[in-house]
Amino acid sequence: MTVTQAAPLVRRAVQEHRDNRWSILVLLCLSLLLITVDATVLHIAVPALTAALEPSAVQLLWIIDVYSLVVAPLLIMFGTLGDRYGRKRLVLSGFVLFGLASAGAAFAPTPLTLILARALLGVGGAMIMPATLSLIRQVFTDRRERAIALGVWSAVAAAGAAIGPLIGGVLVHFWWGAVFLINVPILAGLIPAAARLLPESPRRAGEPWDGLSAGLSVVGILALAFGLKEAGSGSLMPLWASIAVFLAGVGLLVWFVKRQSRLVSPLLEVGLFRDRAFTTGVAGVLLGVFALVGLQLMLAQYLQLVLGDSPLHAALRMLPLVLSAISGGLAAAHILPRIGMRATMSGGLGLVALSLTPTLGWGVEGHPVMLSVCFVGIGFGVQVALLAASDTIMSSVPESHAGGAAAIEETAYELGAGLGVAVLGTITSLVYAPALHTVPGVSGGEMDKARQSLAGAAHVADQVGGSAGGALLDAARWAFVHALHTTVVVSVVLLGLTATAVALLLRRDRGV
């Protein structure tokens, strides 16, 4: 076929995809929702999952956390591979892998199997997520319509983490594996729709792709997280070895950054970080998601294992957080033009810190009204800050670097989710275990299991039964509350420092 003969076919294909652009947006947003929800969907399922598989504290953290920690470093890699070999092909392959990994996770017989299945889910999610944003830019050629589409995409990305625990609470009511198995029929419908609707993207196979950089980023982040978790528990290696692994991860990431600055076609455009506003925006995204996802996990356990809520009741109690997060994302679009990026971002982060403060006076008693108020403040503040941070990032770079900036923002989002669980979960484990003293009538081996996690203590208390089991559960609840208070203090300090830094670093002369 000659170029002249092919031209009408190309024009017809472009027009067809333009006619279906809103259907394509729905498809891409459903895909994105699957990925973002999976980062937090297990938070409510922790007690049921612990009772079924009996993971250690470190295994439990990896089950929850490995997904985001695998997604984060792979986003940029798969973004460049999509440009090189075609985004449609990558999305379809990601759908298949995500579906197979979801089925494997649902029926995982051991904690290790579930960790591996969650890691594969992360690979599938990383194959899909960058292409969703790139395909929106490709399909929506009108600038006004593209702005609307990107706003919808951003709202779905931000709301996914907040909705995850609610979906998990509903599904775990039937069976803990349902939180994964639900993905399979959804993907069965998405795959043929994607094959029909998604456009083929232009390929740039001639551009170099640096596999060493991809390896450095993935291994570096996983080594950093593994060393951090092991330093907090010491279940697999001594403290000195954990520190060595952590430092090795830091070294690999430093090597990665230095290598990017020397490459003609880097995986990560590190030069963008020379702009103060851009760097501040990325830090705002990372820490905002860090606080939201990490604290969601701790508060979900507090509701179920300290206050005694059922998974469904706990999910409903977290509904104010979901609704306020959605309303915060919508309200931020009106707040931002009125008070500016600096006040919006720092104010949002400050509101989250303020909303967390009342929890420092709580024990094992319920505070239903105040808890709802705190959830509203957390959800609203995080989403306002995230939208302002996103706007700061994209307005700080020229149009030619918009793709690289978007990839960095997505990576900061997933890395914040992973580090939130890793850091705050490790702090909780470090404080919880020493705070749980020996209970009369409970053997040494059972106490060791109880000190692994609050969910583990609840499982042991159920097995021991009687007054000894009740005393163990009561002591474990107070130990967890003590650990939760420590975690909240760390979060409040980090949020307060970031809010102050945003107020100082975003300059007035740039109109922010």
Coordinates of C-alpha atoms in Angstrom, one line a residue:
M1 CA 0.0 0.0 0.0
T2 CA 1.3 3.4 -0.9
V3 CA 1.5 6.5 1.3
T4 CA -1.3 8.1 -0.7
Q5 CA -3.5 5.0 -0.3
A6 CA -2.8 4.8 3.4
A7 CA -3.5 8.4 4.2
P8 CA -7.4 8.1 4.1
L9 CA -7.1 5.1 6.5
V10 CA -5.0 7.0 8.9
R11 CA -7.4 10.0 8.9
R12 CA -10.4 7.6 9.4
A13 CA -8.7 6.0 12.4
V14 CA -7.9 9.4 14.0
Q15 CA -11.5 10.5 13.5
E16 CA -12.9 7.3 14.9
H17 CA -10.8 7.7 18.1
R18 CA -11.8 11.3 18.4
D19 CA -15.5 10.3 18.2
N20 CA -14.9 7.8 20.9
R21 CA -12.7 10.0 23.1
W22 CA -15.1 10.2 26.1
S23 CA -15.6 6.4 26.0
I24 CA -11.8 6.1 25.9
L25 CA -11.6 8.4 28.9
V26 CA -14.0 6.2 30.9
L27 CA -12.0 3.1 30.0
L28 CA -8.7 4.8 31.0
C29 CA -10.2 6.1 34.3
L30 CA -11.5 2.6 35.2
S31 CA -8.1 1.2 34.6
L32 CA -6.5 3.9 36.7
L33 CA -9.0 3.3 39.5
L34 CA -8.1 -0.4 39.6
I35 CA -4.4 0.5 40.1
T36 CA -4.9 3.2 42.7
V37 CA -7.5 1.3 44.8
D38 CA -5.2 -1.7 45.0
A39 CA -2.6 0.4 47.0
T40 CA -5.0 0.7 50.0
V41 CA -7.7 -2.0 49.5
L42 CA -6.0 -4.3 52.0
H43 CA -6.1 -1.9 54.9
I44 CA -9.4 -3.0 56.2
A45 CA -8.7 -6.7 55.3
V46 CA -5.6 -7.0 57.6
P47 CA -7.4 -8.8 60.5
A48 CA -9.1 -11.3 58.2
L49 CA -5.9 -11.8 56.2
T50 CA -3.8 -12.3 59.4
A51 CA -6.3 -14.9 60.7
A52 CA -6.2 -16.8 57.4
L53 CA -2.4 -16.8 56.5
E54 CA -0.8 -15.9 59.9
P55 CA 2.0 -13.7 58.4
S56 CA 4.7 -12.2 60.6
A57 CA 4.8 -8.4 61.1
V58 CA 7.4 -7.9 58.3
Q59 CA 5.5 -10.3 55.9
L60 CA 2.3 -8.3 56.6
L61 CA 4.0 -5.0 55.8
W62 CA 5.4 -6.5 52.6
I63 CA 2.0 -7.9 51.6
I64 CA 0.5 -4.4 51.9
D65 CA 3.5 -2.4 50.7
V66 CA 5.2 -4.4 47.9
Y67 CA 2.6 -3.3 45.4
S68 CA 3.3 0.4 45.6
L69 CA 7.1 -0.1 46.0
V70 CA 7.1 -2.1 42.8
V71 CA 4.8 0.3 40.9
A72 CA 6.9 3.4 41.8
P73 CA 10.2 2.6 40.2
L74 CA 8.6 0.9 37.2
L75 CA 6.4 3.8 36.1
I76 CA 9.1 5.8 34.3
M77 CA 10.6 2.6 32.8
F78 CA 7.2 1.4 31.3
G79 CA 6.4 5.0 30.3
T80 CA 9.5 5.0 28.1
L81 CA 8.8 1.5 26.8
G82 CA 5.3 2.5 25.8
D83 CA 6.8 5.3 23.8
R84 CA 9.2 2.9 22.2
Y85 CA 7.0 -0.1 21.4
G86 CA 3.4 1.2 21.6
R87 CA 1.1 2.2 24.5
K88 CA -1.9 0.1 23.5
R89 CA 0.2 -3.1 23.4
L90 CA 1.6 -2.3 26.9
V91 CA -1.9 -1.6 28.4
L92 CA -3.3 -4.8 27.0
S93 CA -0.3 -6.8 28.4
G94 CA -0.7 -5.0 31.7
F95 CA -4.4 -5.9 31.9
V96 CA -3.6 -9.6 31.3
L97 CA -0.8 -9.7 34.0
F98 CA -3.0 -7.7 36.5
G99 CA -5.8 -10.2 36.0
L100 CA -3.6 -13.3 36.4
A101 CA -1.9 -11.8 39.5
S102 CA -5.2 -10.8 41.0
A103 CA -6.4 -14.4 40.7
G104 CA -3.1 -15.7 42.2
A105 CA -3.4 -13.3 45.1
A106 CA -7.0 -14.3 45.9
F107 CA -6.1 -17.9 46.3
A108 CA -2.6 -17.5 47.8
P109 CA -1.9 -20.3 50.3
T110 CA 1.0 -18.6 52.1
P111 CA 2.2 -15.1 53.0
L112 CA 5.2 -15.5 50.6
T113 CA 2.9 -16.5 47.7
L114 CA 0.7 -13.4 48.4
I115 CA 3.8 -11.1 48.5
L116 CA 4.9 -12.4 45.1
A117 CA 1.4 -12.1 43.6
R118 CA 1.2 -8.5 44.9
A119 CA 4.6 -7.7 43.3
L120 CA 3.2 -9.0 40.0
L121 CA 0.2 -6.8 40.5
G122 CA 2.6 -3.9 40.8
V123 CA 4.3 -4.8 37.5
G124 CA 0.9 -5.0 35.8
G125 CA -0.2 -1.7 37.3
A126 CA 3.1 0.0 36.3
M127 CA 2.5 -1.2 32.7
I128 CA -1.0 0.4 32.6
M129 CA -0.7 3.7 34.6
P130 CA 1.7 5.8 32.5
A131 CA -0.1 4.9 29.3
T132 CA -3.4 6.2 30.7
L133 CA -2.1 9.8 30.9
S134 CA -0.2 9.6 27.6
L135 CA -3.3 8.3 25.7
I136 CA -5.5 11.1 27.1
R137 CA -3.0 13.6 25.7
Q138 CA -3.1 11.7 22.4
V139 CA -6.8 11.4 22.0
F140 CA -7.9 14.8 23.3
T141 CA -6.5 17.2 20.7
D142 CA -8.7 20.1 21.8
R143 CA -6.9 22.0 24.6
R144 CA -10.1 22.8 26.5
E145 CA -11.4 19.2 26.4
R146 CA -8.0 17.9 27.3
A147 CA -7.9 20.1 30.4
I148 CA -11.3 18.6 31.4
A149 CA -10.1 15.1 30.7
L150 CA -6.9 15.6 32.7
G151 CA -8.9 17.0 35.6
V152 CA -11.1 13.9 35.6
W153 CA -7.9 11.7 35.5
S154 CA -6.4 13.6 38.4
A155 CA -9.5 13.3 40.5
V156 CA -9.7 9.5 39.9
A157 CA -6.0 9.1 40.8
A158 CA -6.4 11.1 44.0
A159 CA -9.7 9.5 45.1
G160 CA -8.5 5.9 44.4
A161 CA -6.4 5.6 47.6
A162 CA -9.2 7.1 49.7
I163 CA -11.8 4.7 48.3
G164 CA -9.7 1.6 48.6
P165 CA -10.4 0.8 52.3
L166 CA -14.2 1.3 51.7
I167 CA -14.2 -1.2 48.9
G168 CA -12.0 -3.6 50.9
G169 CA -14.4 -3.3 53.9
V170 CA -17.4 -4.3 51.8
L171 CA -15.6 -7.2 50.0
V172 CA -13.8 -8.7 53.0
H173 CA -17.2 -9.1 54.6
F174 CA -17.6 -12.1 52.3
W175 CA -14.0 -13.4 52.1
W176 CA -10.5 -11.7 52.3
G177 CA -9.6 -13.0 48.8
A178 CA -12.6 -11.1 47.3
V179 CA -10.6 -7.9 47.4
F180 CA -8.4 -9.3 44.6
L181 CA -10.8 -11.6 42.8
I182 CA -13.1 -8.7 42.0
N183 CA -10.5 -7.4 39.6
V184 CA -10.8 -10.5 37.3
P185 CA -14.4 -9.9 36.0
I186 CA -13.7 -6.1 35.6
L187 CA -10.6 -6.8 33.6
A188 CA -12.5 -9.4 31.5
G189 CA -14.7 -6.6 30.4
L190 CA -11.9 -4.0 30.0
I191 CA -9.6 -6.1 27.8
P192 CA -12.0 -6.4 24.7
A193 CA -13.1 -2.8 25.2
A194 CA -9.5 -1.6 25.2
A195 CA -8.6 -3.7 22.2
R196 CA -11.4 -2.1 20.2
L197 CA -11.3 1.5 21.5
L198 CA -7.6 2.4 22.3
P199 CA -5.7 4.0 19.5
E200 CA -2.3 2.8 18.3
S201 CA 0.4 5.3 19.4
P202 CA 3.3 6.4 17.3
R203 CA 6.5 4.5 18.2
R204 CA 9.9 5.9 18.7
A205 CA 11.9 2.7 18.4
G206 CA 15.1 4.6 17.4
E207 CA 15.5 6.3 20.8
P208 CA 17.9 4.6 23.2
W209 CA 16.6 2.8 26.3
D210 CA 18.8 2.4 29.3
G211 CA 18.2 -0.9 31.1
L212 CA 20.8 -0.3 33.7
S213 CA 19.0 2.8 34.9
A214 CA 15.8 0.9 35.2
G215 CA 17.5 -1.8 37.2
L216 CA 19.2 0.7 39.5
S217 CA 15.9 2.4 40.4
V218 CA 13.9 -0.8 41.0
V219 CA 16.6 -2.6 43.1
G220 CA 17.5 0.6 44.9
I221 CA 14.0 1.4 46.1
L222 CA 13.3 -2.3 47.1
A223 CA 16.6 -2.5 49.0
L224 CA 15.9 0.7 50.8
A225 CA 12.4 -0.5 51.8
F226 CA 13.7 -4.0 52.8
G227 CA 16.5 -2.6 54.9
L228 CA 14.0 -0.2 56.7
K229 CA 11.5 -2.9 57.5
E230 CA 14.2 -5.4 58.7
A231 CA 15.8 -2.7 60.9
G232 CA 12.4 -2.4 62.6
S233 CA 11.8 -6.2 63.1
G234 CA 15.1 -8.1 62.7
S235 CA 13.2 -11.2 61.7
L236 CA 15.4 -12.2 58.8
M237 CA 18.8 -10.6 59.5
P238 CA 20.7 -8.8 62.2
L239 CA 20.5 -5.0 62.6
W240 CA 23.9 -4.4 61.0
A241 CA 22.9 -6.3 57.9
S242 CA 19.6 -4.4 57.7
I243 CA 21.5 -1.1 57.8
A244 CA 23.9 -2.3 55.2
V245 CA 21.0 -3.2 52.8
F246 CA 19.4 0.2 53.5
L247 CA 22.7 2.0 52.7
A248 CA 23.2 -0.1 49.6
G249 CA 19.7 1.0 48.4
V250 CA 20.6 4.6 49.0
G251 CA 23.9 4.1 47.1
L252 CA 22.1 2.6 44.1
L253 CA 19.6 5.4 44.0
V254 CA 22.5 8.0 44.1
W255 CA 24.2 6.1 41.2
F256 CA 20.8 6.2 39.4
V257 CA 20.5 10.0 39.8
K258 CA 24.1 10.7 38.7
R259 CA 23.7 8.4 35.7
Q260 CA 20.5 10.3 34.6
S261 CA 22.3 13.6 34.5
R262 CA 24.9 12.1 32.0
L263 CA 22.5 10.4 29.6
V264 CA 21.2 12.0 26.4
S265 CA 17.8 10.3 26.8
P266 CA 17.4 9.7 30.6
L267 CA 14.6 7.7 32.2
L268 CA 14.2 10.5 34.8
E269 CA 14.7 14.1 33.9
V270 CA 16.6 15.1 37.1
G271 CA 17.3 18.5 35.7
L272 CA 13.7 19.5 36.4
F273 CA 14.5 19.4 40.2
R274 CA 16.7 22.5 39.8
D275 CA 13.5 24.5 39.8
R276 CA 12.5 25.2 43.4
A277 CA 8.7 25.3 42.7
F278 CA 8.8 22.0 40.9
T279 CA 10.8 20.3 43.7
T280 CA 8.5 21.7 46.3
G281 CA 5.4 20.4 44.4
V282 CA 6.9 16.9 44.1
A283 CA 7.7 16.9 47.9
G284 CA 4.1 18.0 48.5
V285 CA 2.7 15.1 46.5
L286 CA 5.0 12.5 48.1
L287 CA 4.4 13.6 51.7
G288 CA 0.7 14.2 51.2
V289 CA 0.2 10.6 49.9
F290 CA 2.7 9.3 52.5
A291 CA 0.5 10.7 55.3
L292 CA -2.8 9.6 53.7
V293 CA -2.0 6.0 52.9
G294 CA 0.3 5.2 55.9
L295 CA -2.3 6.6 58.4
Q296 CA -5.2 5.0 56.7
L297 CA -3.6 1.6 57.4
M298 CA -3.0 2.4 61.1
L299 CA -6.5 4.0 61.6
A300 CA -8.2 1.0 59.8
Q301 CA -6.6 -1.3 62.3
Y302 CA -7.5 1.0 65.2
L303 CA -11.1 0.9 64.2
Q304 CA -11.3 -2.9 63.9
L305 CA -8.8 -4.2 66.5
V306 CA -9.0 -1.5 69.2
L307 CA -12.6 -0.3 68.9
G308 CA -13.9 -3.7 67.8
D309 CA -15.7 -2.6 64.5
S310 CA -16.5 -5.2 61.9
P311 CA -14.7 -4.7 58.5
L312 CA -17.9 -3.3 57.0
H313 CA -18.6 -1.0 59.9
A314 CA -15.0 0.2 59.9
A315 CA -15.3 1.0 56.2
L316 CA -18.4 2.9 56.7
R317 CA -16.8 4.9 59.6
M318 CA -14.0 5.9 57.1
L319 CA -16.6 7.1 54.6
P320 CA -16.3 10.7 55.7
L321 CA -12.6 10.6 54.7
V322 CA -13.6 9.4 51.2
L323 CA -16.3 12.0 50.7
S324 CA -14.2 14.8 52.1
A325 CA -11.3 13.8 49.8
I326 CA -13.6 14.0 46.7
S327 CA -15.1 17.3 47.8
G328 CA -11.6 18.6 48.6
G329 CA -10.4 17.8 45.1
L330 CA -13.4 19.7 43.6
A331 CA -13.1 22.6 46.0
A332 CA -9.4 23.0 45.4
A333 CA -10.1 24.1 41.8
H334 CA -12.0 27.1 43.2
I335 CA -9.7 27.8 46.1
L336 CA -6.5 27.7 44.2
P337 CA -7.1 30.8 41.9
R338 CA -8.3 32.8 44.9
I339 CA -5.5 32.3 47.4
G340 CA -2.6 30.9 45.3
M341 CA -0.6 27.7 45.2
R342 CA 1.5 28.4 48.2
A343 CA -1.4 29.1 50.6
T344 CA -3.5 26.2 49.2
M345 CA -0.7 23.6 49.5
S346 CA 0.7 24.7 52.8
G347 CA -2.9 25.2 54.2
G348 CA -4.0 21.7 53.1
L349 CA -1.0 20.1 54.7
G350 CA -1.4 22.1 57.8
L351 CA -5.1 21.1 58.0
V352 CA -4.1 17.4 57.9
A353 CA -1.6 18.0 60.8
L354 CA -4.3 19.8 62.8
S355 CA -6.9 17.1 62.2
L356 CA -4.6 14.4 63.5
T357 CA -3.8 16.2 66.7
P358 CA -6.9 15.2 68.7
T359 CA -6.1 11.5 68.2
L360 CA -3.1 11.9 70.6
G361 CA -5.6 12.0 73.5
W362 CA -7.5 8.9 72.6
G363 CA -7.3 5.5 74.2
V364 CA -9.3 2.3 73.6
E365 CA -12.6 4.2 74.0
G366 CA -14.7 5.4 71.0
H367 CA -14.9 9.0 69.8
P368 CA -17.5 8.6 67.0
V369 CA -18.2 12.3 66.3
M370 CA -14.6 13.6 66.7
L371 CA -13.3 10.7 64.7
S372 CA -15.6 11.7 61.8
V373 CA -14.4 15.3 62.1
C374 CA -10.8 14.2 62.0
F375 CA -11.4 12.1 58.9
V376 CA -13.1 15.0 57.2
G377 CA -10.1 17.3 57.9
I378 CA -7.6 14.6 56.8
G379 CA -9.4 13.8 53.5
F380 CA -10.1 17.4 52.6
G381 CA -6.7 18.7 53.5
V382 CA -4.8 16.0 51.6
Q383 CA -6.7 16.4 48.4
V384 CA -6.5 20.2 48.4
A385 CA -2.7 20.0 49.0
L386 CA -2.3 17.3 46.2
L387 CA -4.2 19.4 43.6
A388 CA -2.1 22.5 44.4
A389 CA 1.1 20.4 44.3
S390 CA 0.1 18.9 40.9
D391 CA -0.7 22.4 39.5
T392 CA 2.7 23.7 40.9
I393 CA 4.6 20.8 39.2
M394 CA 2.9 21.2 35.8
S395 CA 3.1 25.0 35.7
S396 CA 6.8 25.0 36.7
V397 CA 8.0 23.3 33.5
P398 CA 7.8 24.2 29.8
E399 CA 5.3 22.3 27.5
S400 CA 8.2 20.3 26.1
H401 CA 8.9 18.7 29.5
A402 CA 5.3 18.1 30.5
G403 CA 5.5 14.3 29.9
G404 CA 8.6 14.0 32.1
A405 CA 7.0 16.1 34.8
A406 CA 3.9 13.9 34.8
A407 CA 6.0 10.8 35.1
I408 CA 7.8 12.2 38.1
E409 CA 4.5 13.2 39.7
E410 CA 3.1 9.7 39.2
T411 CA 6.2 8.2 40.7
A412 CA 6.1 10.5 43.7
Y413 CA 2.4 9.4 44.2
E414 CA 3.2 5.7 44.3
L415 CA 6.5 6.1 46.2
G416 CA 4.7 8.2 48.8
A417 CA 2.1 5.4 49.2
G418 CA 4.9 2.8 49.6
L419 CA 7.0 4.8 51.9
G420 CA 4.0 5.8 54.0
V421 CA 3.3 2.1 54.8
A422 CA 7.0 1.2 55.2
V423 CA 8.0 4.1 57.4
L424 CA 4.9 4.5 59.6
G425 CA 4.4 0.7 59.7
T426 CA 8.0 0.2 60.9
I427 CA 7.6 2.9 63.5
T428 CA 4.4 1.3 64.8
S429 CA 6.1 -2.1 65.0
L430 CA 9.1 -0.7 66.8
V431 CA 7.0 0.9 69.5
Y432 CA 4.3 -1.8 69.7
A433 CA 6.4 -4.8 70.4
P434 CA 8.3 -3.5 73.5
A435 CA 5.0 -1.9 74.8
L436 CA 3.3 -5.3 75.0
H437 CA 4.4 -6.9 78.3
T438 CA 4.1 -10.6 79.2
V439 CA 0.6 -11.6 80.1
P440 CA 0.1 -14.3 82.8
G441 CA -1.3 -17.5 81.3
V442 CA 0.2 -16.9 77.8
S443 CA 3.3 -18.8 76.8
G444 CA 6.5 -17.3 75.5
G445 CA 6.0 -18.5 72.0
E446 CA 2.4 -17.1 71.9
M447 CA 3.7 -13.8 73.3
D448 CA 6.3 -13.6 70.5
K449 CA 3.5 -14.1 67.9
A450 CA 1.3 -11.5 69.7
R451 CA 4.2 -9.0 69.5
Q452 CA 4.4 -9.3 65.7
S453 CA 1.3 -7.2 65.2
L454 CA -2.0 -6.2 66.8
A455 CA -3.8 -8.5 64.3
G456 CA -1.5 -11.3 65.3
A457 CA -2.3 -10.6 69.0
A458 CA -6.0 -10.7 68.3
H459 CA -5.5 -14.1 66.6
V460 CA -3.5 -15.5 69.5
A461 CA -6.0 -14.1 72.1
D462 CA -8.8 -15.9 70.2
Q463 CA -6.8 -19.2 70.4
V464 CA -5.9 -18.8 74.1
G465 CA -9.4 -17.8 75.1
G466 CA -10.6 -17.3 78.7
S467 CA -9.4 -14.5 81.0
A468 CA -5.8 -14.9 79.7
G469 CA -6.9 -14.3 76.1
G470 CA -9.0 -11.3 77.2
A471 CA -6.1 -9.8 79.2
L472 CA -3.7 -10.3 76.2
L473 CA -6.1 -8.6 73.8
D474 CA -6.6 -5.7 76.2
A475 CA -2.8 -5.3 76.7
A476 CA -2.2 -5.4 72.9
R477 CA -4.8 -2.8 72.3
W478 CA -3.2 -0.4 74.7
A479 CA 0.3 -1.2 73.2
F480 CA -1.1 -0.4 69.7
V481 CA -2.6 2.9 70.9
H482 CA 0.8 3.9 72.3
A483 CA 2.4 3.0 69.0
L484 CA -0.3 4.9 67.1
H485 CA 0.3 8.0 69.1
T486 CA 4.0 7.8 68.2
T487 CA 3.2 7.4 64.6
V488 CA 0.8 10.4 64.6
V489 CA 3.5 12.6 66.3
V490 CA 5.9 11.7 63.5
S491 CA 3.3 12.4 60.9
V492 CA 2.3 15.7 62.4
V493 CA 5.9 16.9 62.7
L494 CA 6.6 15.9 59.0
L495 CA 3.4 17.6 57.8
G496 CA 4.1 20.7 59.8
L497 CA 7.6 21.0 58.5
T498 CA 6.5 20.5 54.9
A499 CA 3.7 23.1 55.2
T500 CA 6.3 25.6 56.6
A501 CA 8.8 24.7 53.9
V502 CA 6.1 25.2 51.2
A503 CA 5.2 28.6 52.6
L504 CA 8.8 29.7 52.6
L505 CA 10.1 28.1 49.3
L506 CA 7.3 29.0 46.9
R507 CA 8.1 32.6 46.0
R508 CA 5.6 35.4 45.5
D509 CA 7.4 36.7 42.4
R510 CA 6.4 33.6 40.5
G511 CA 2.8 34.2 41.1
V512 CA 2.3 31.2 43.5

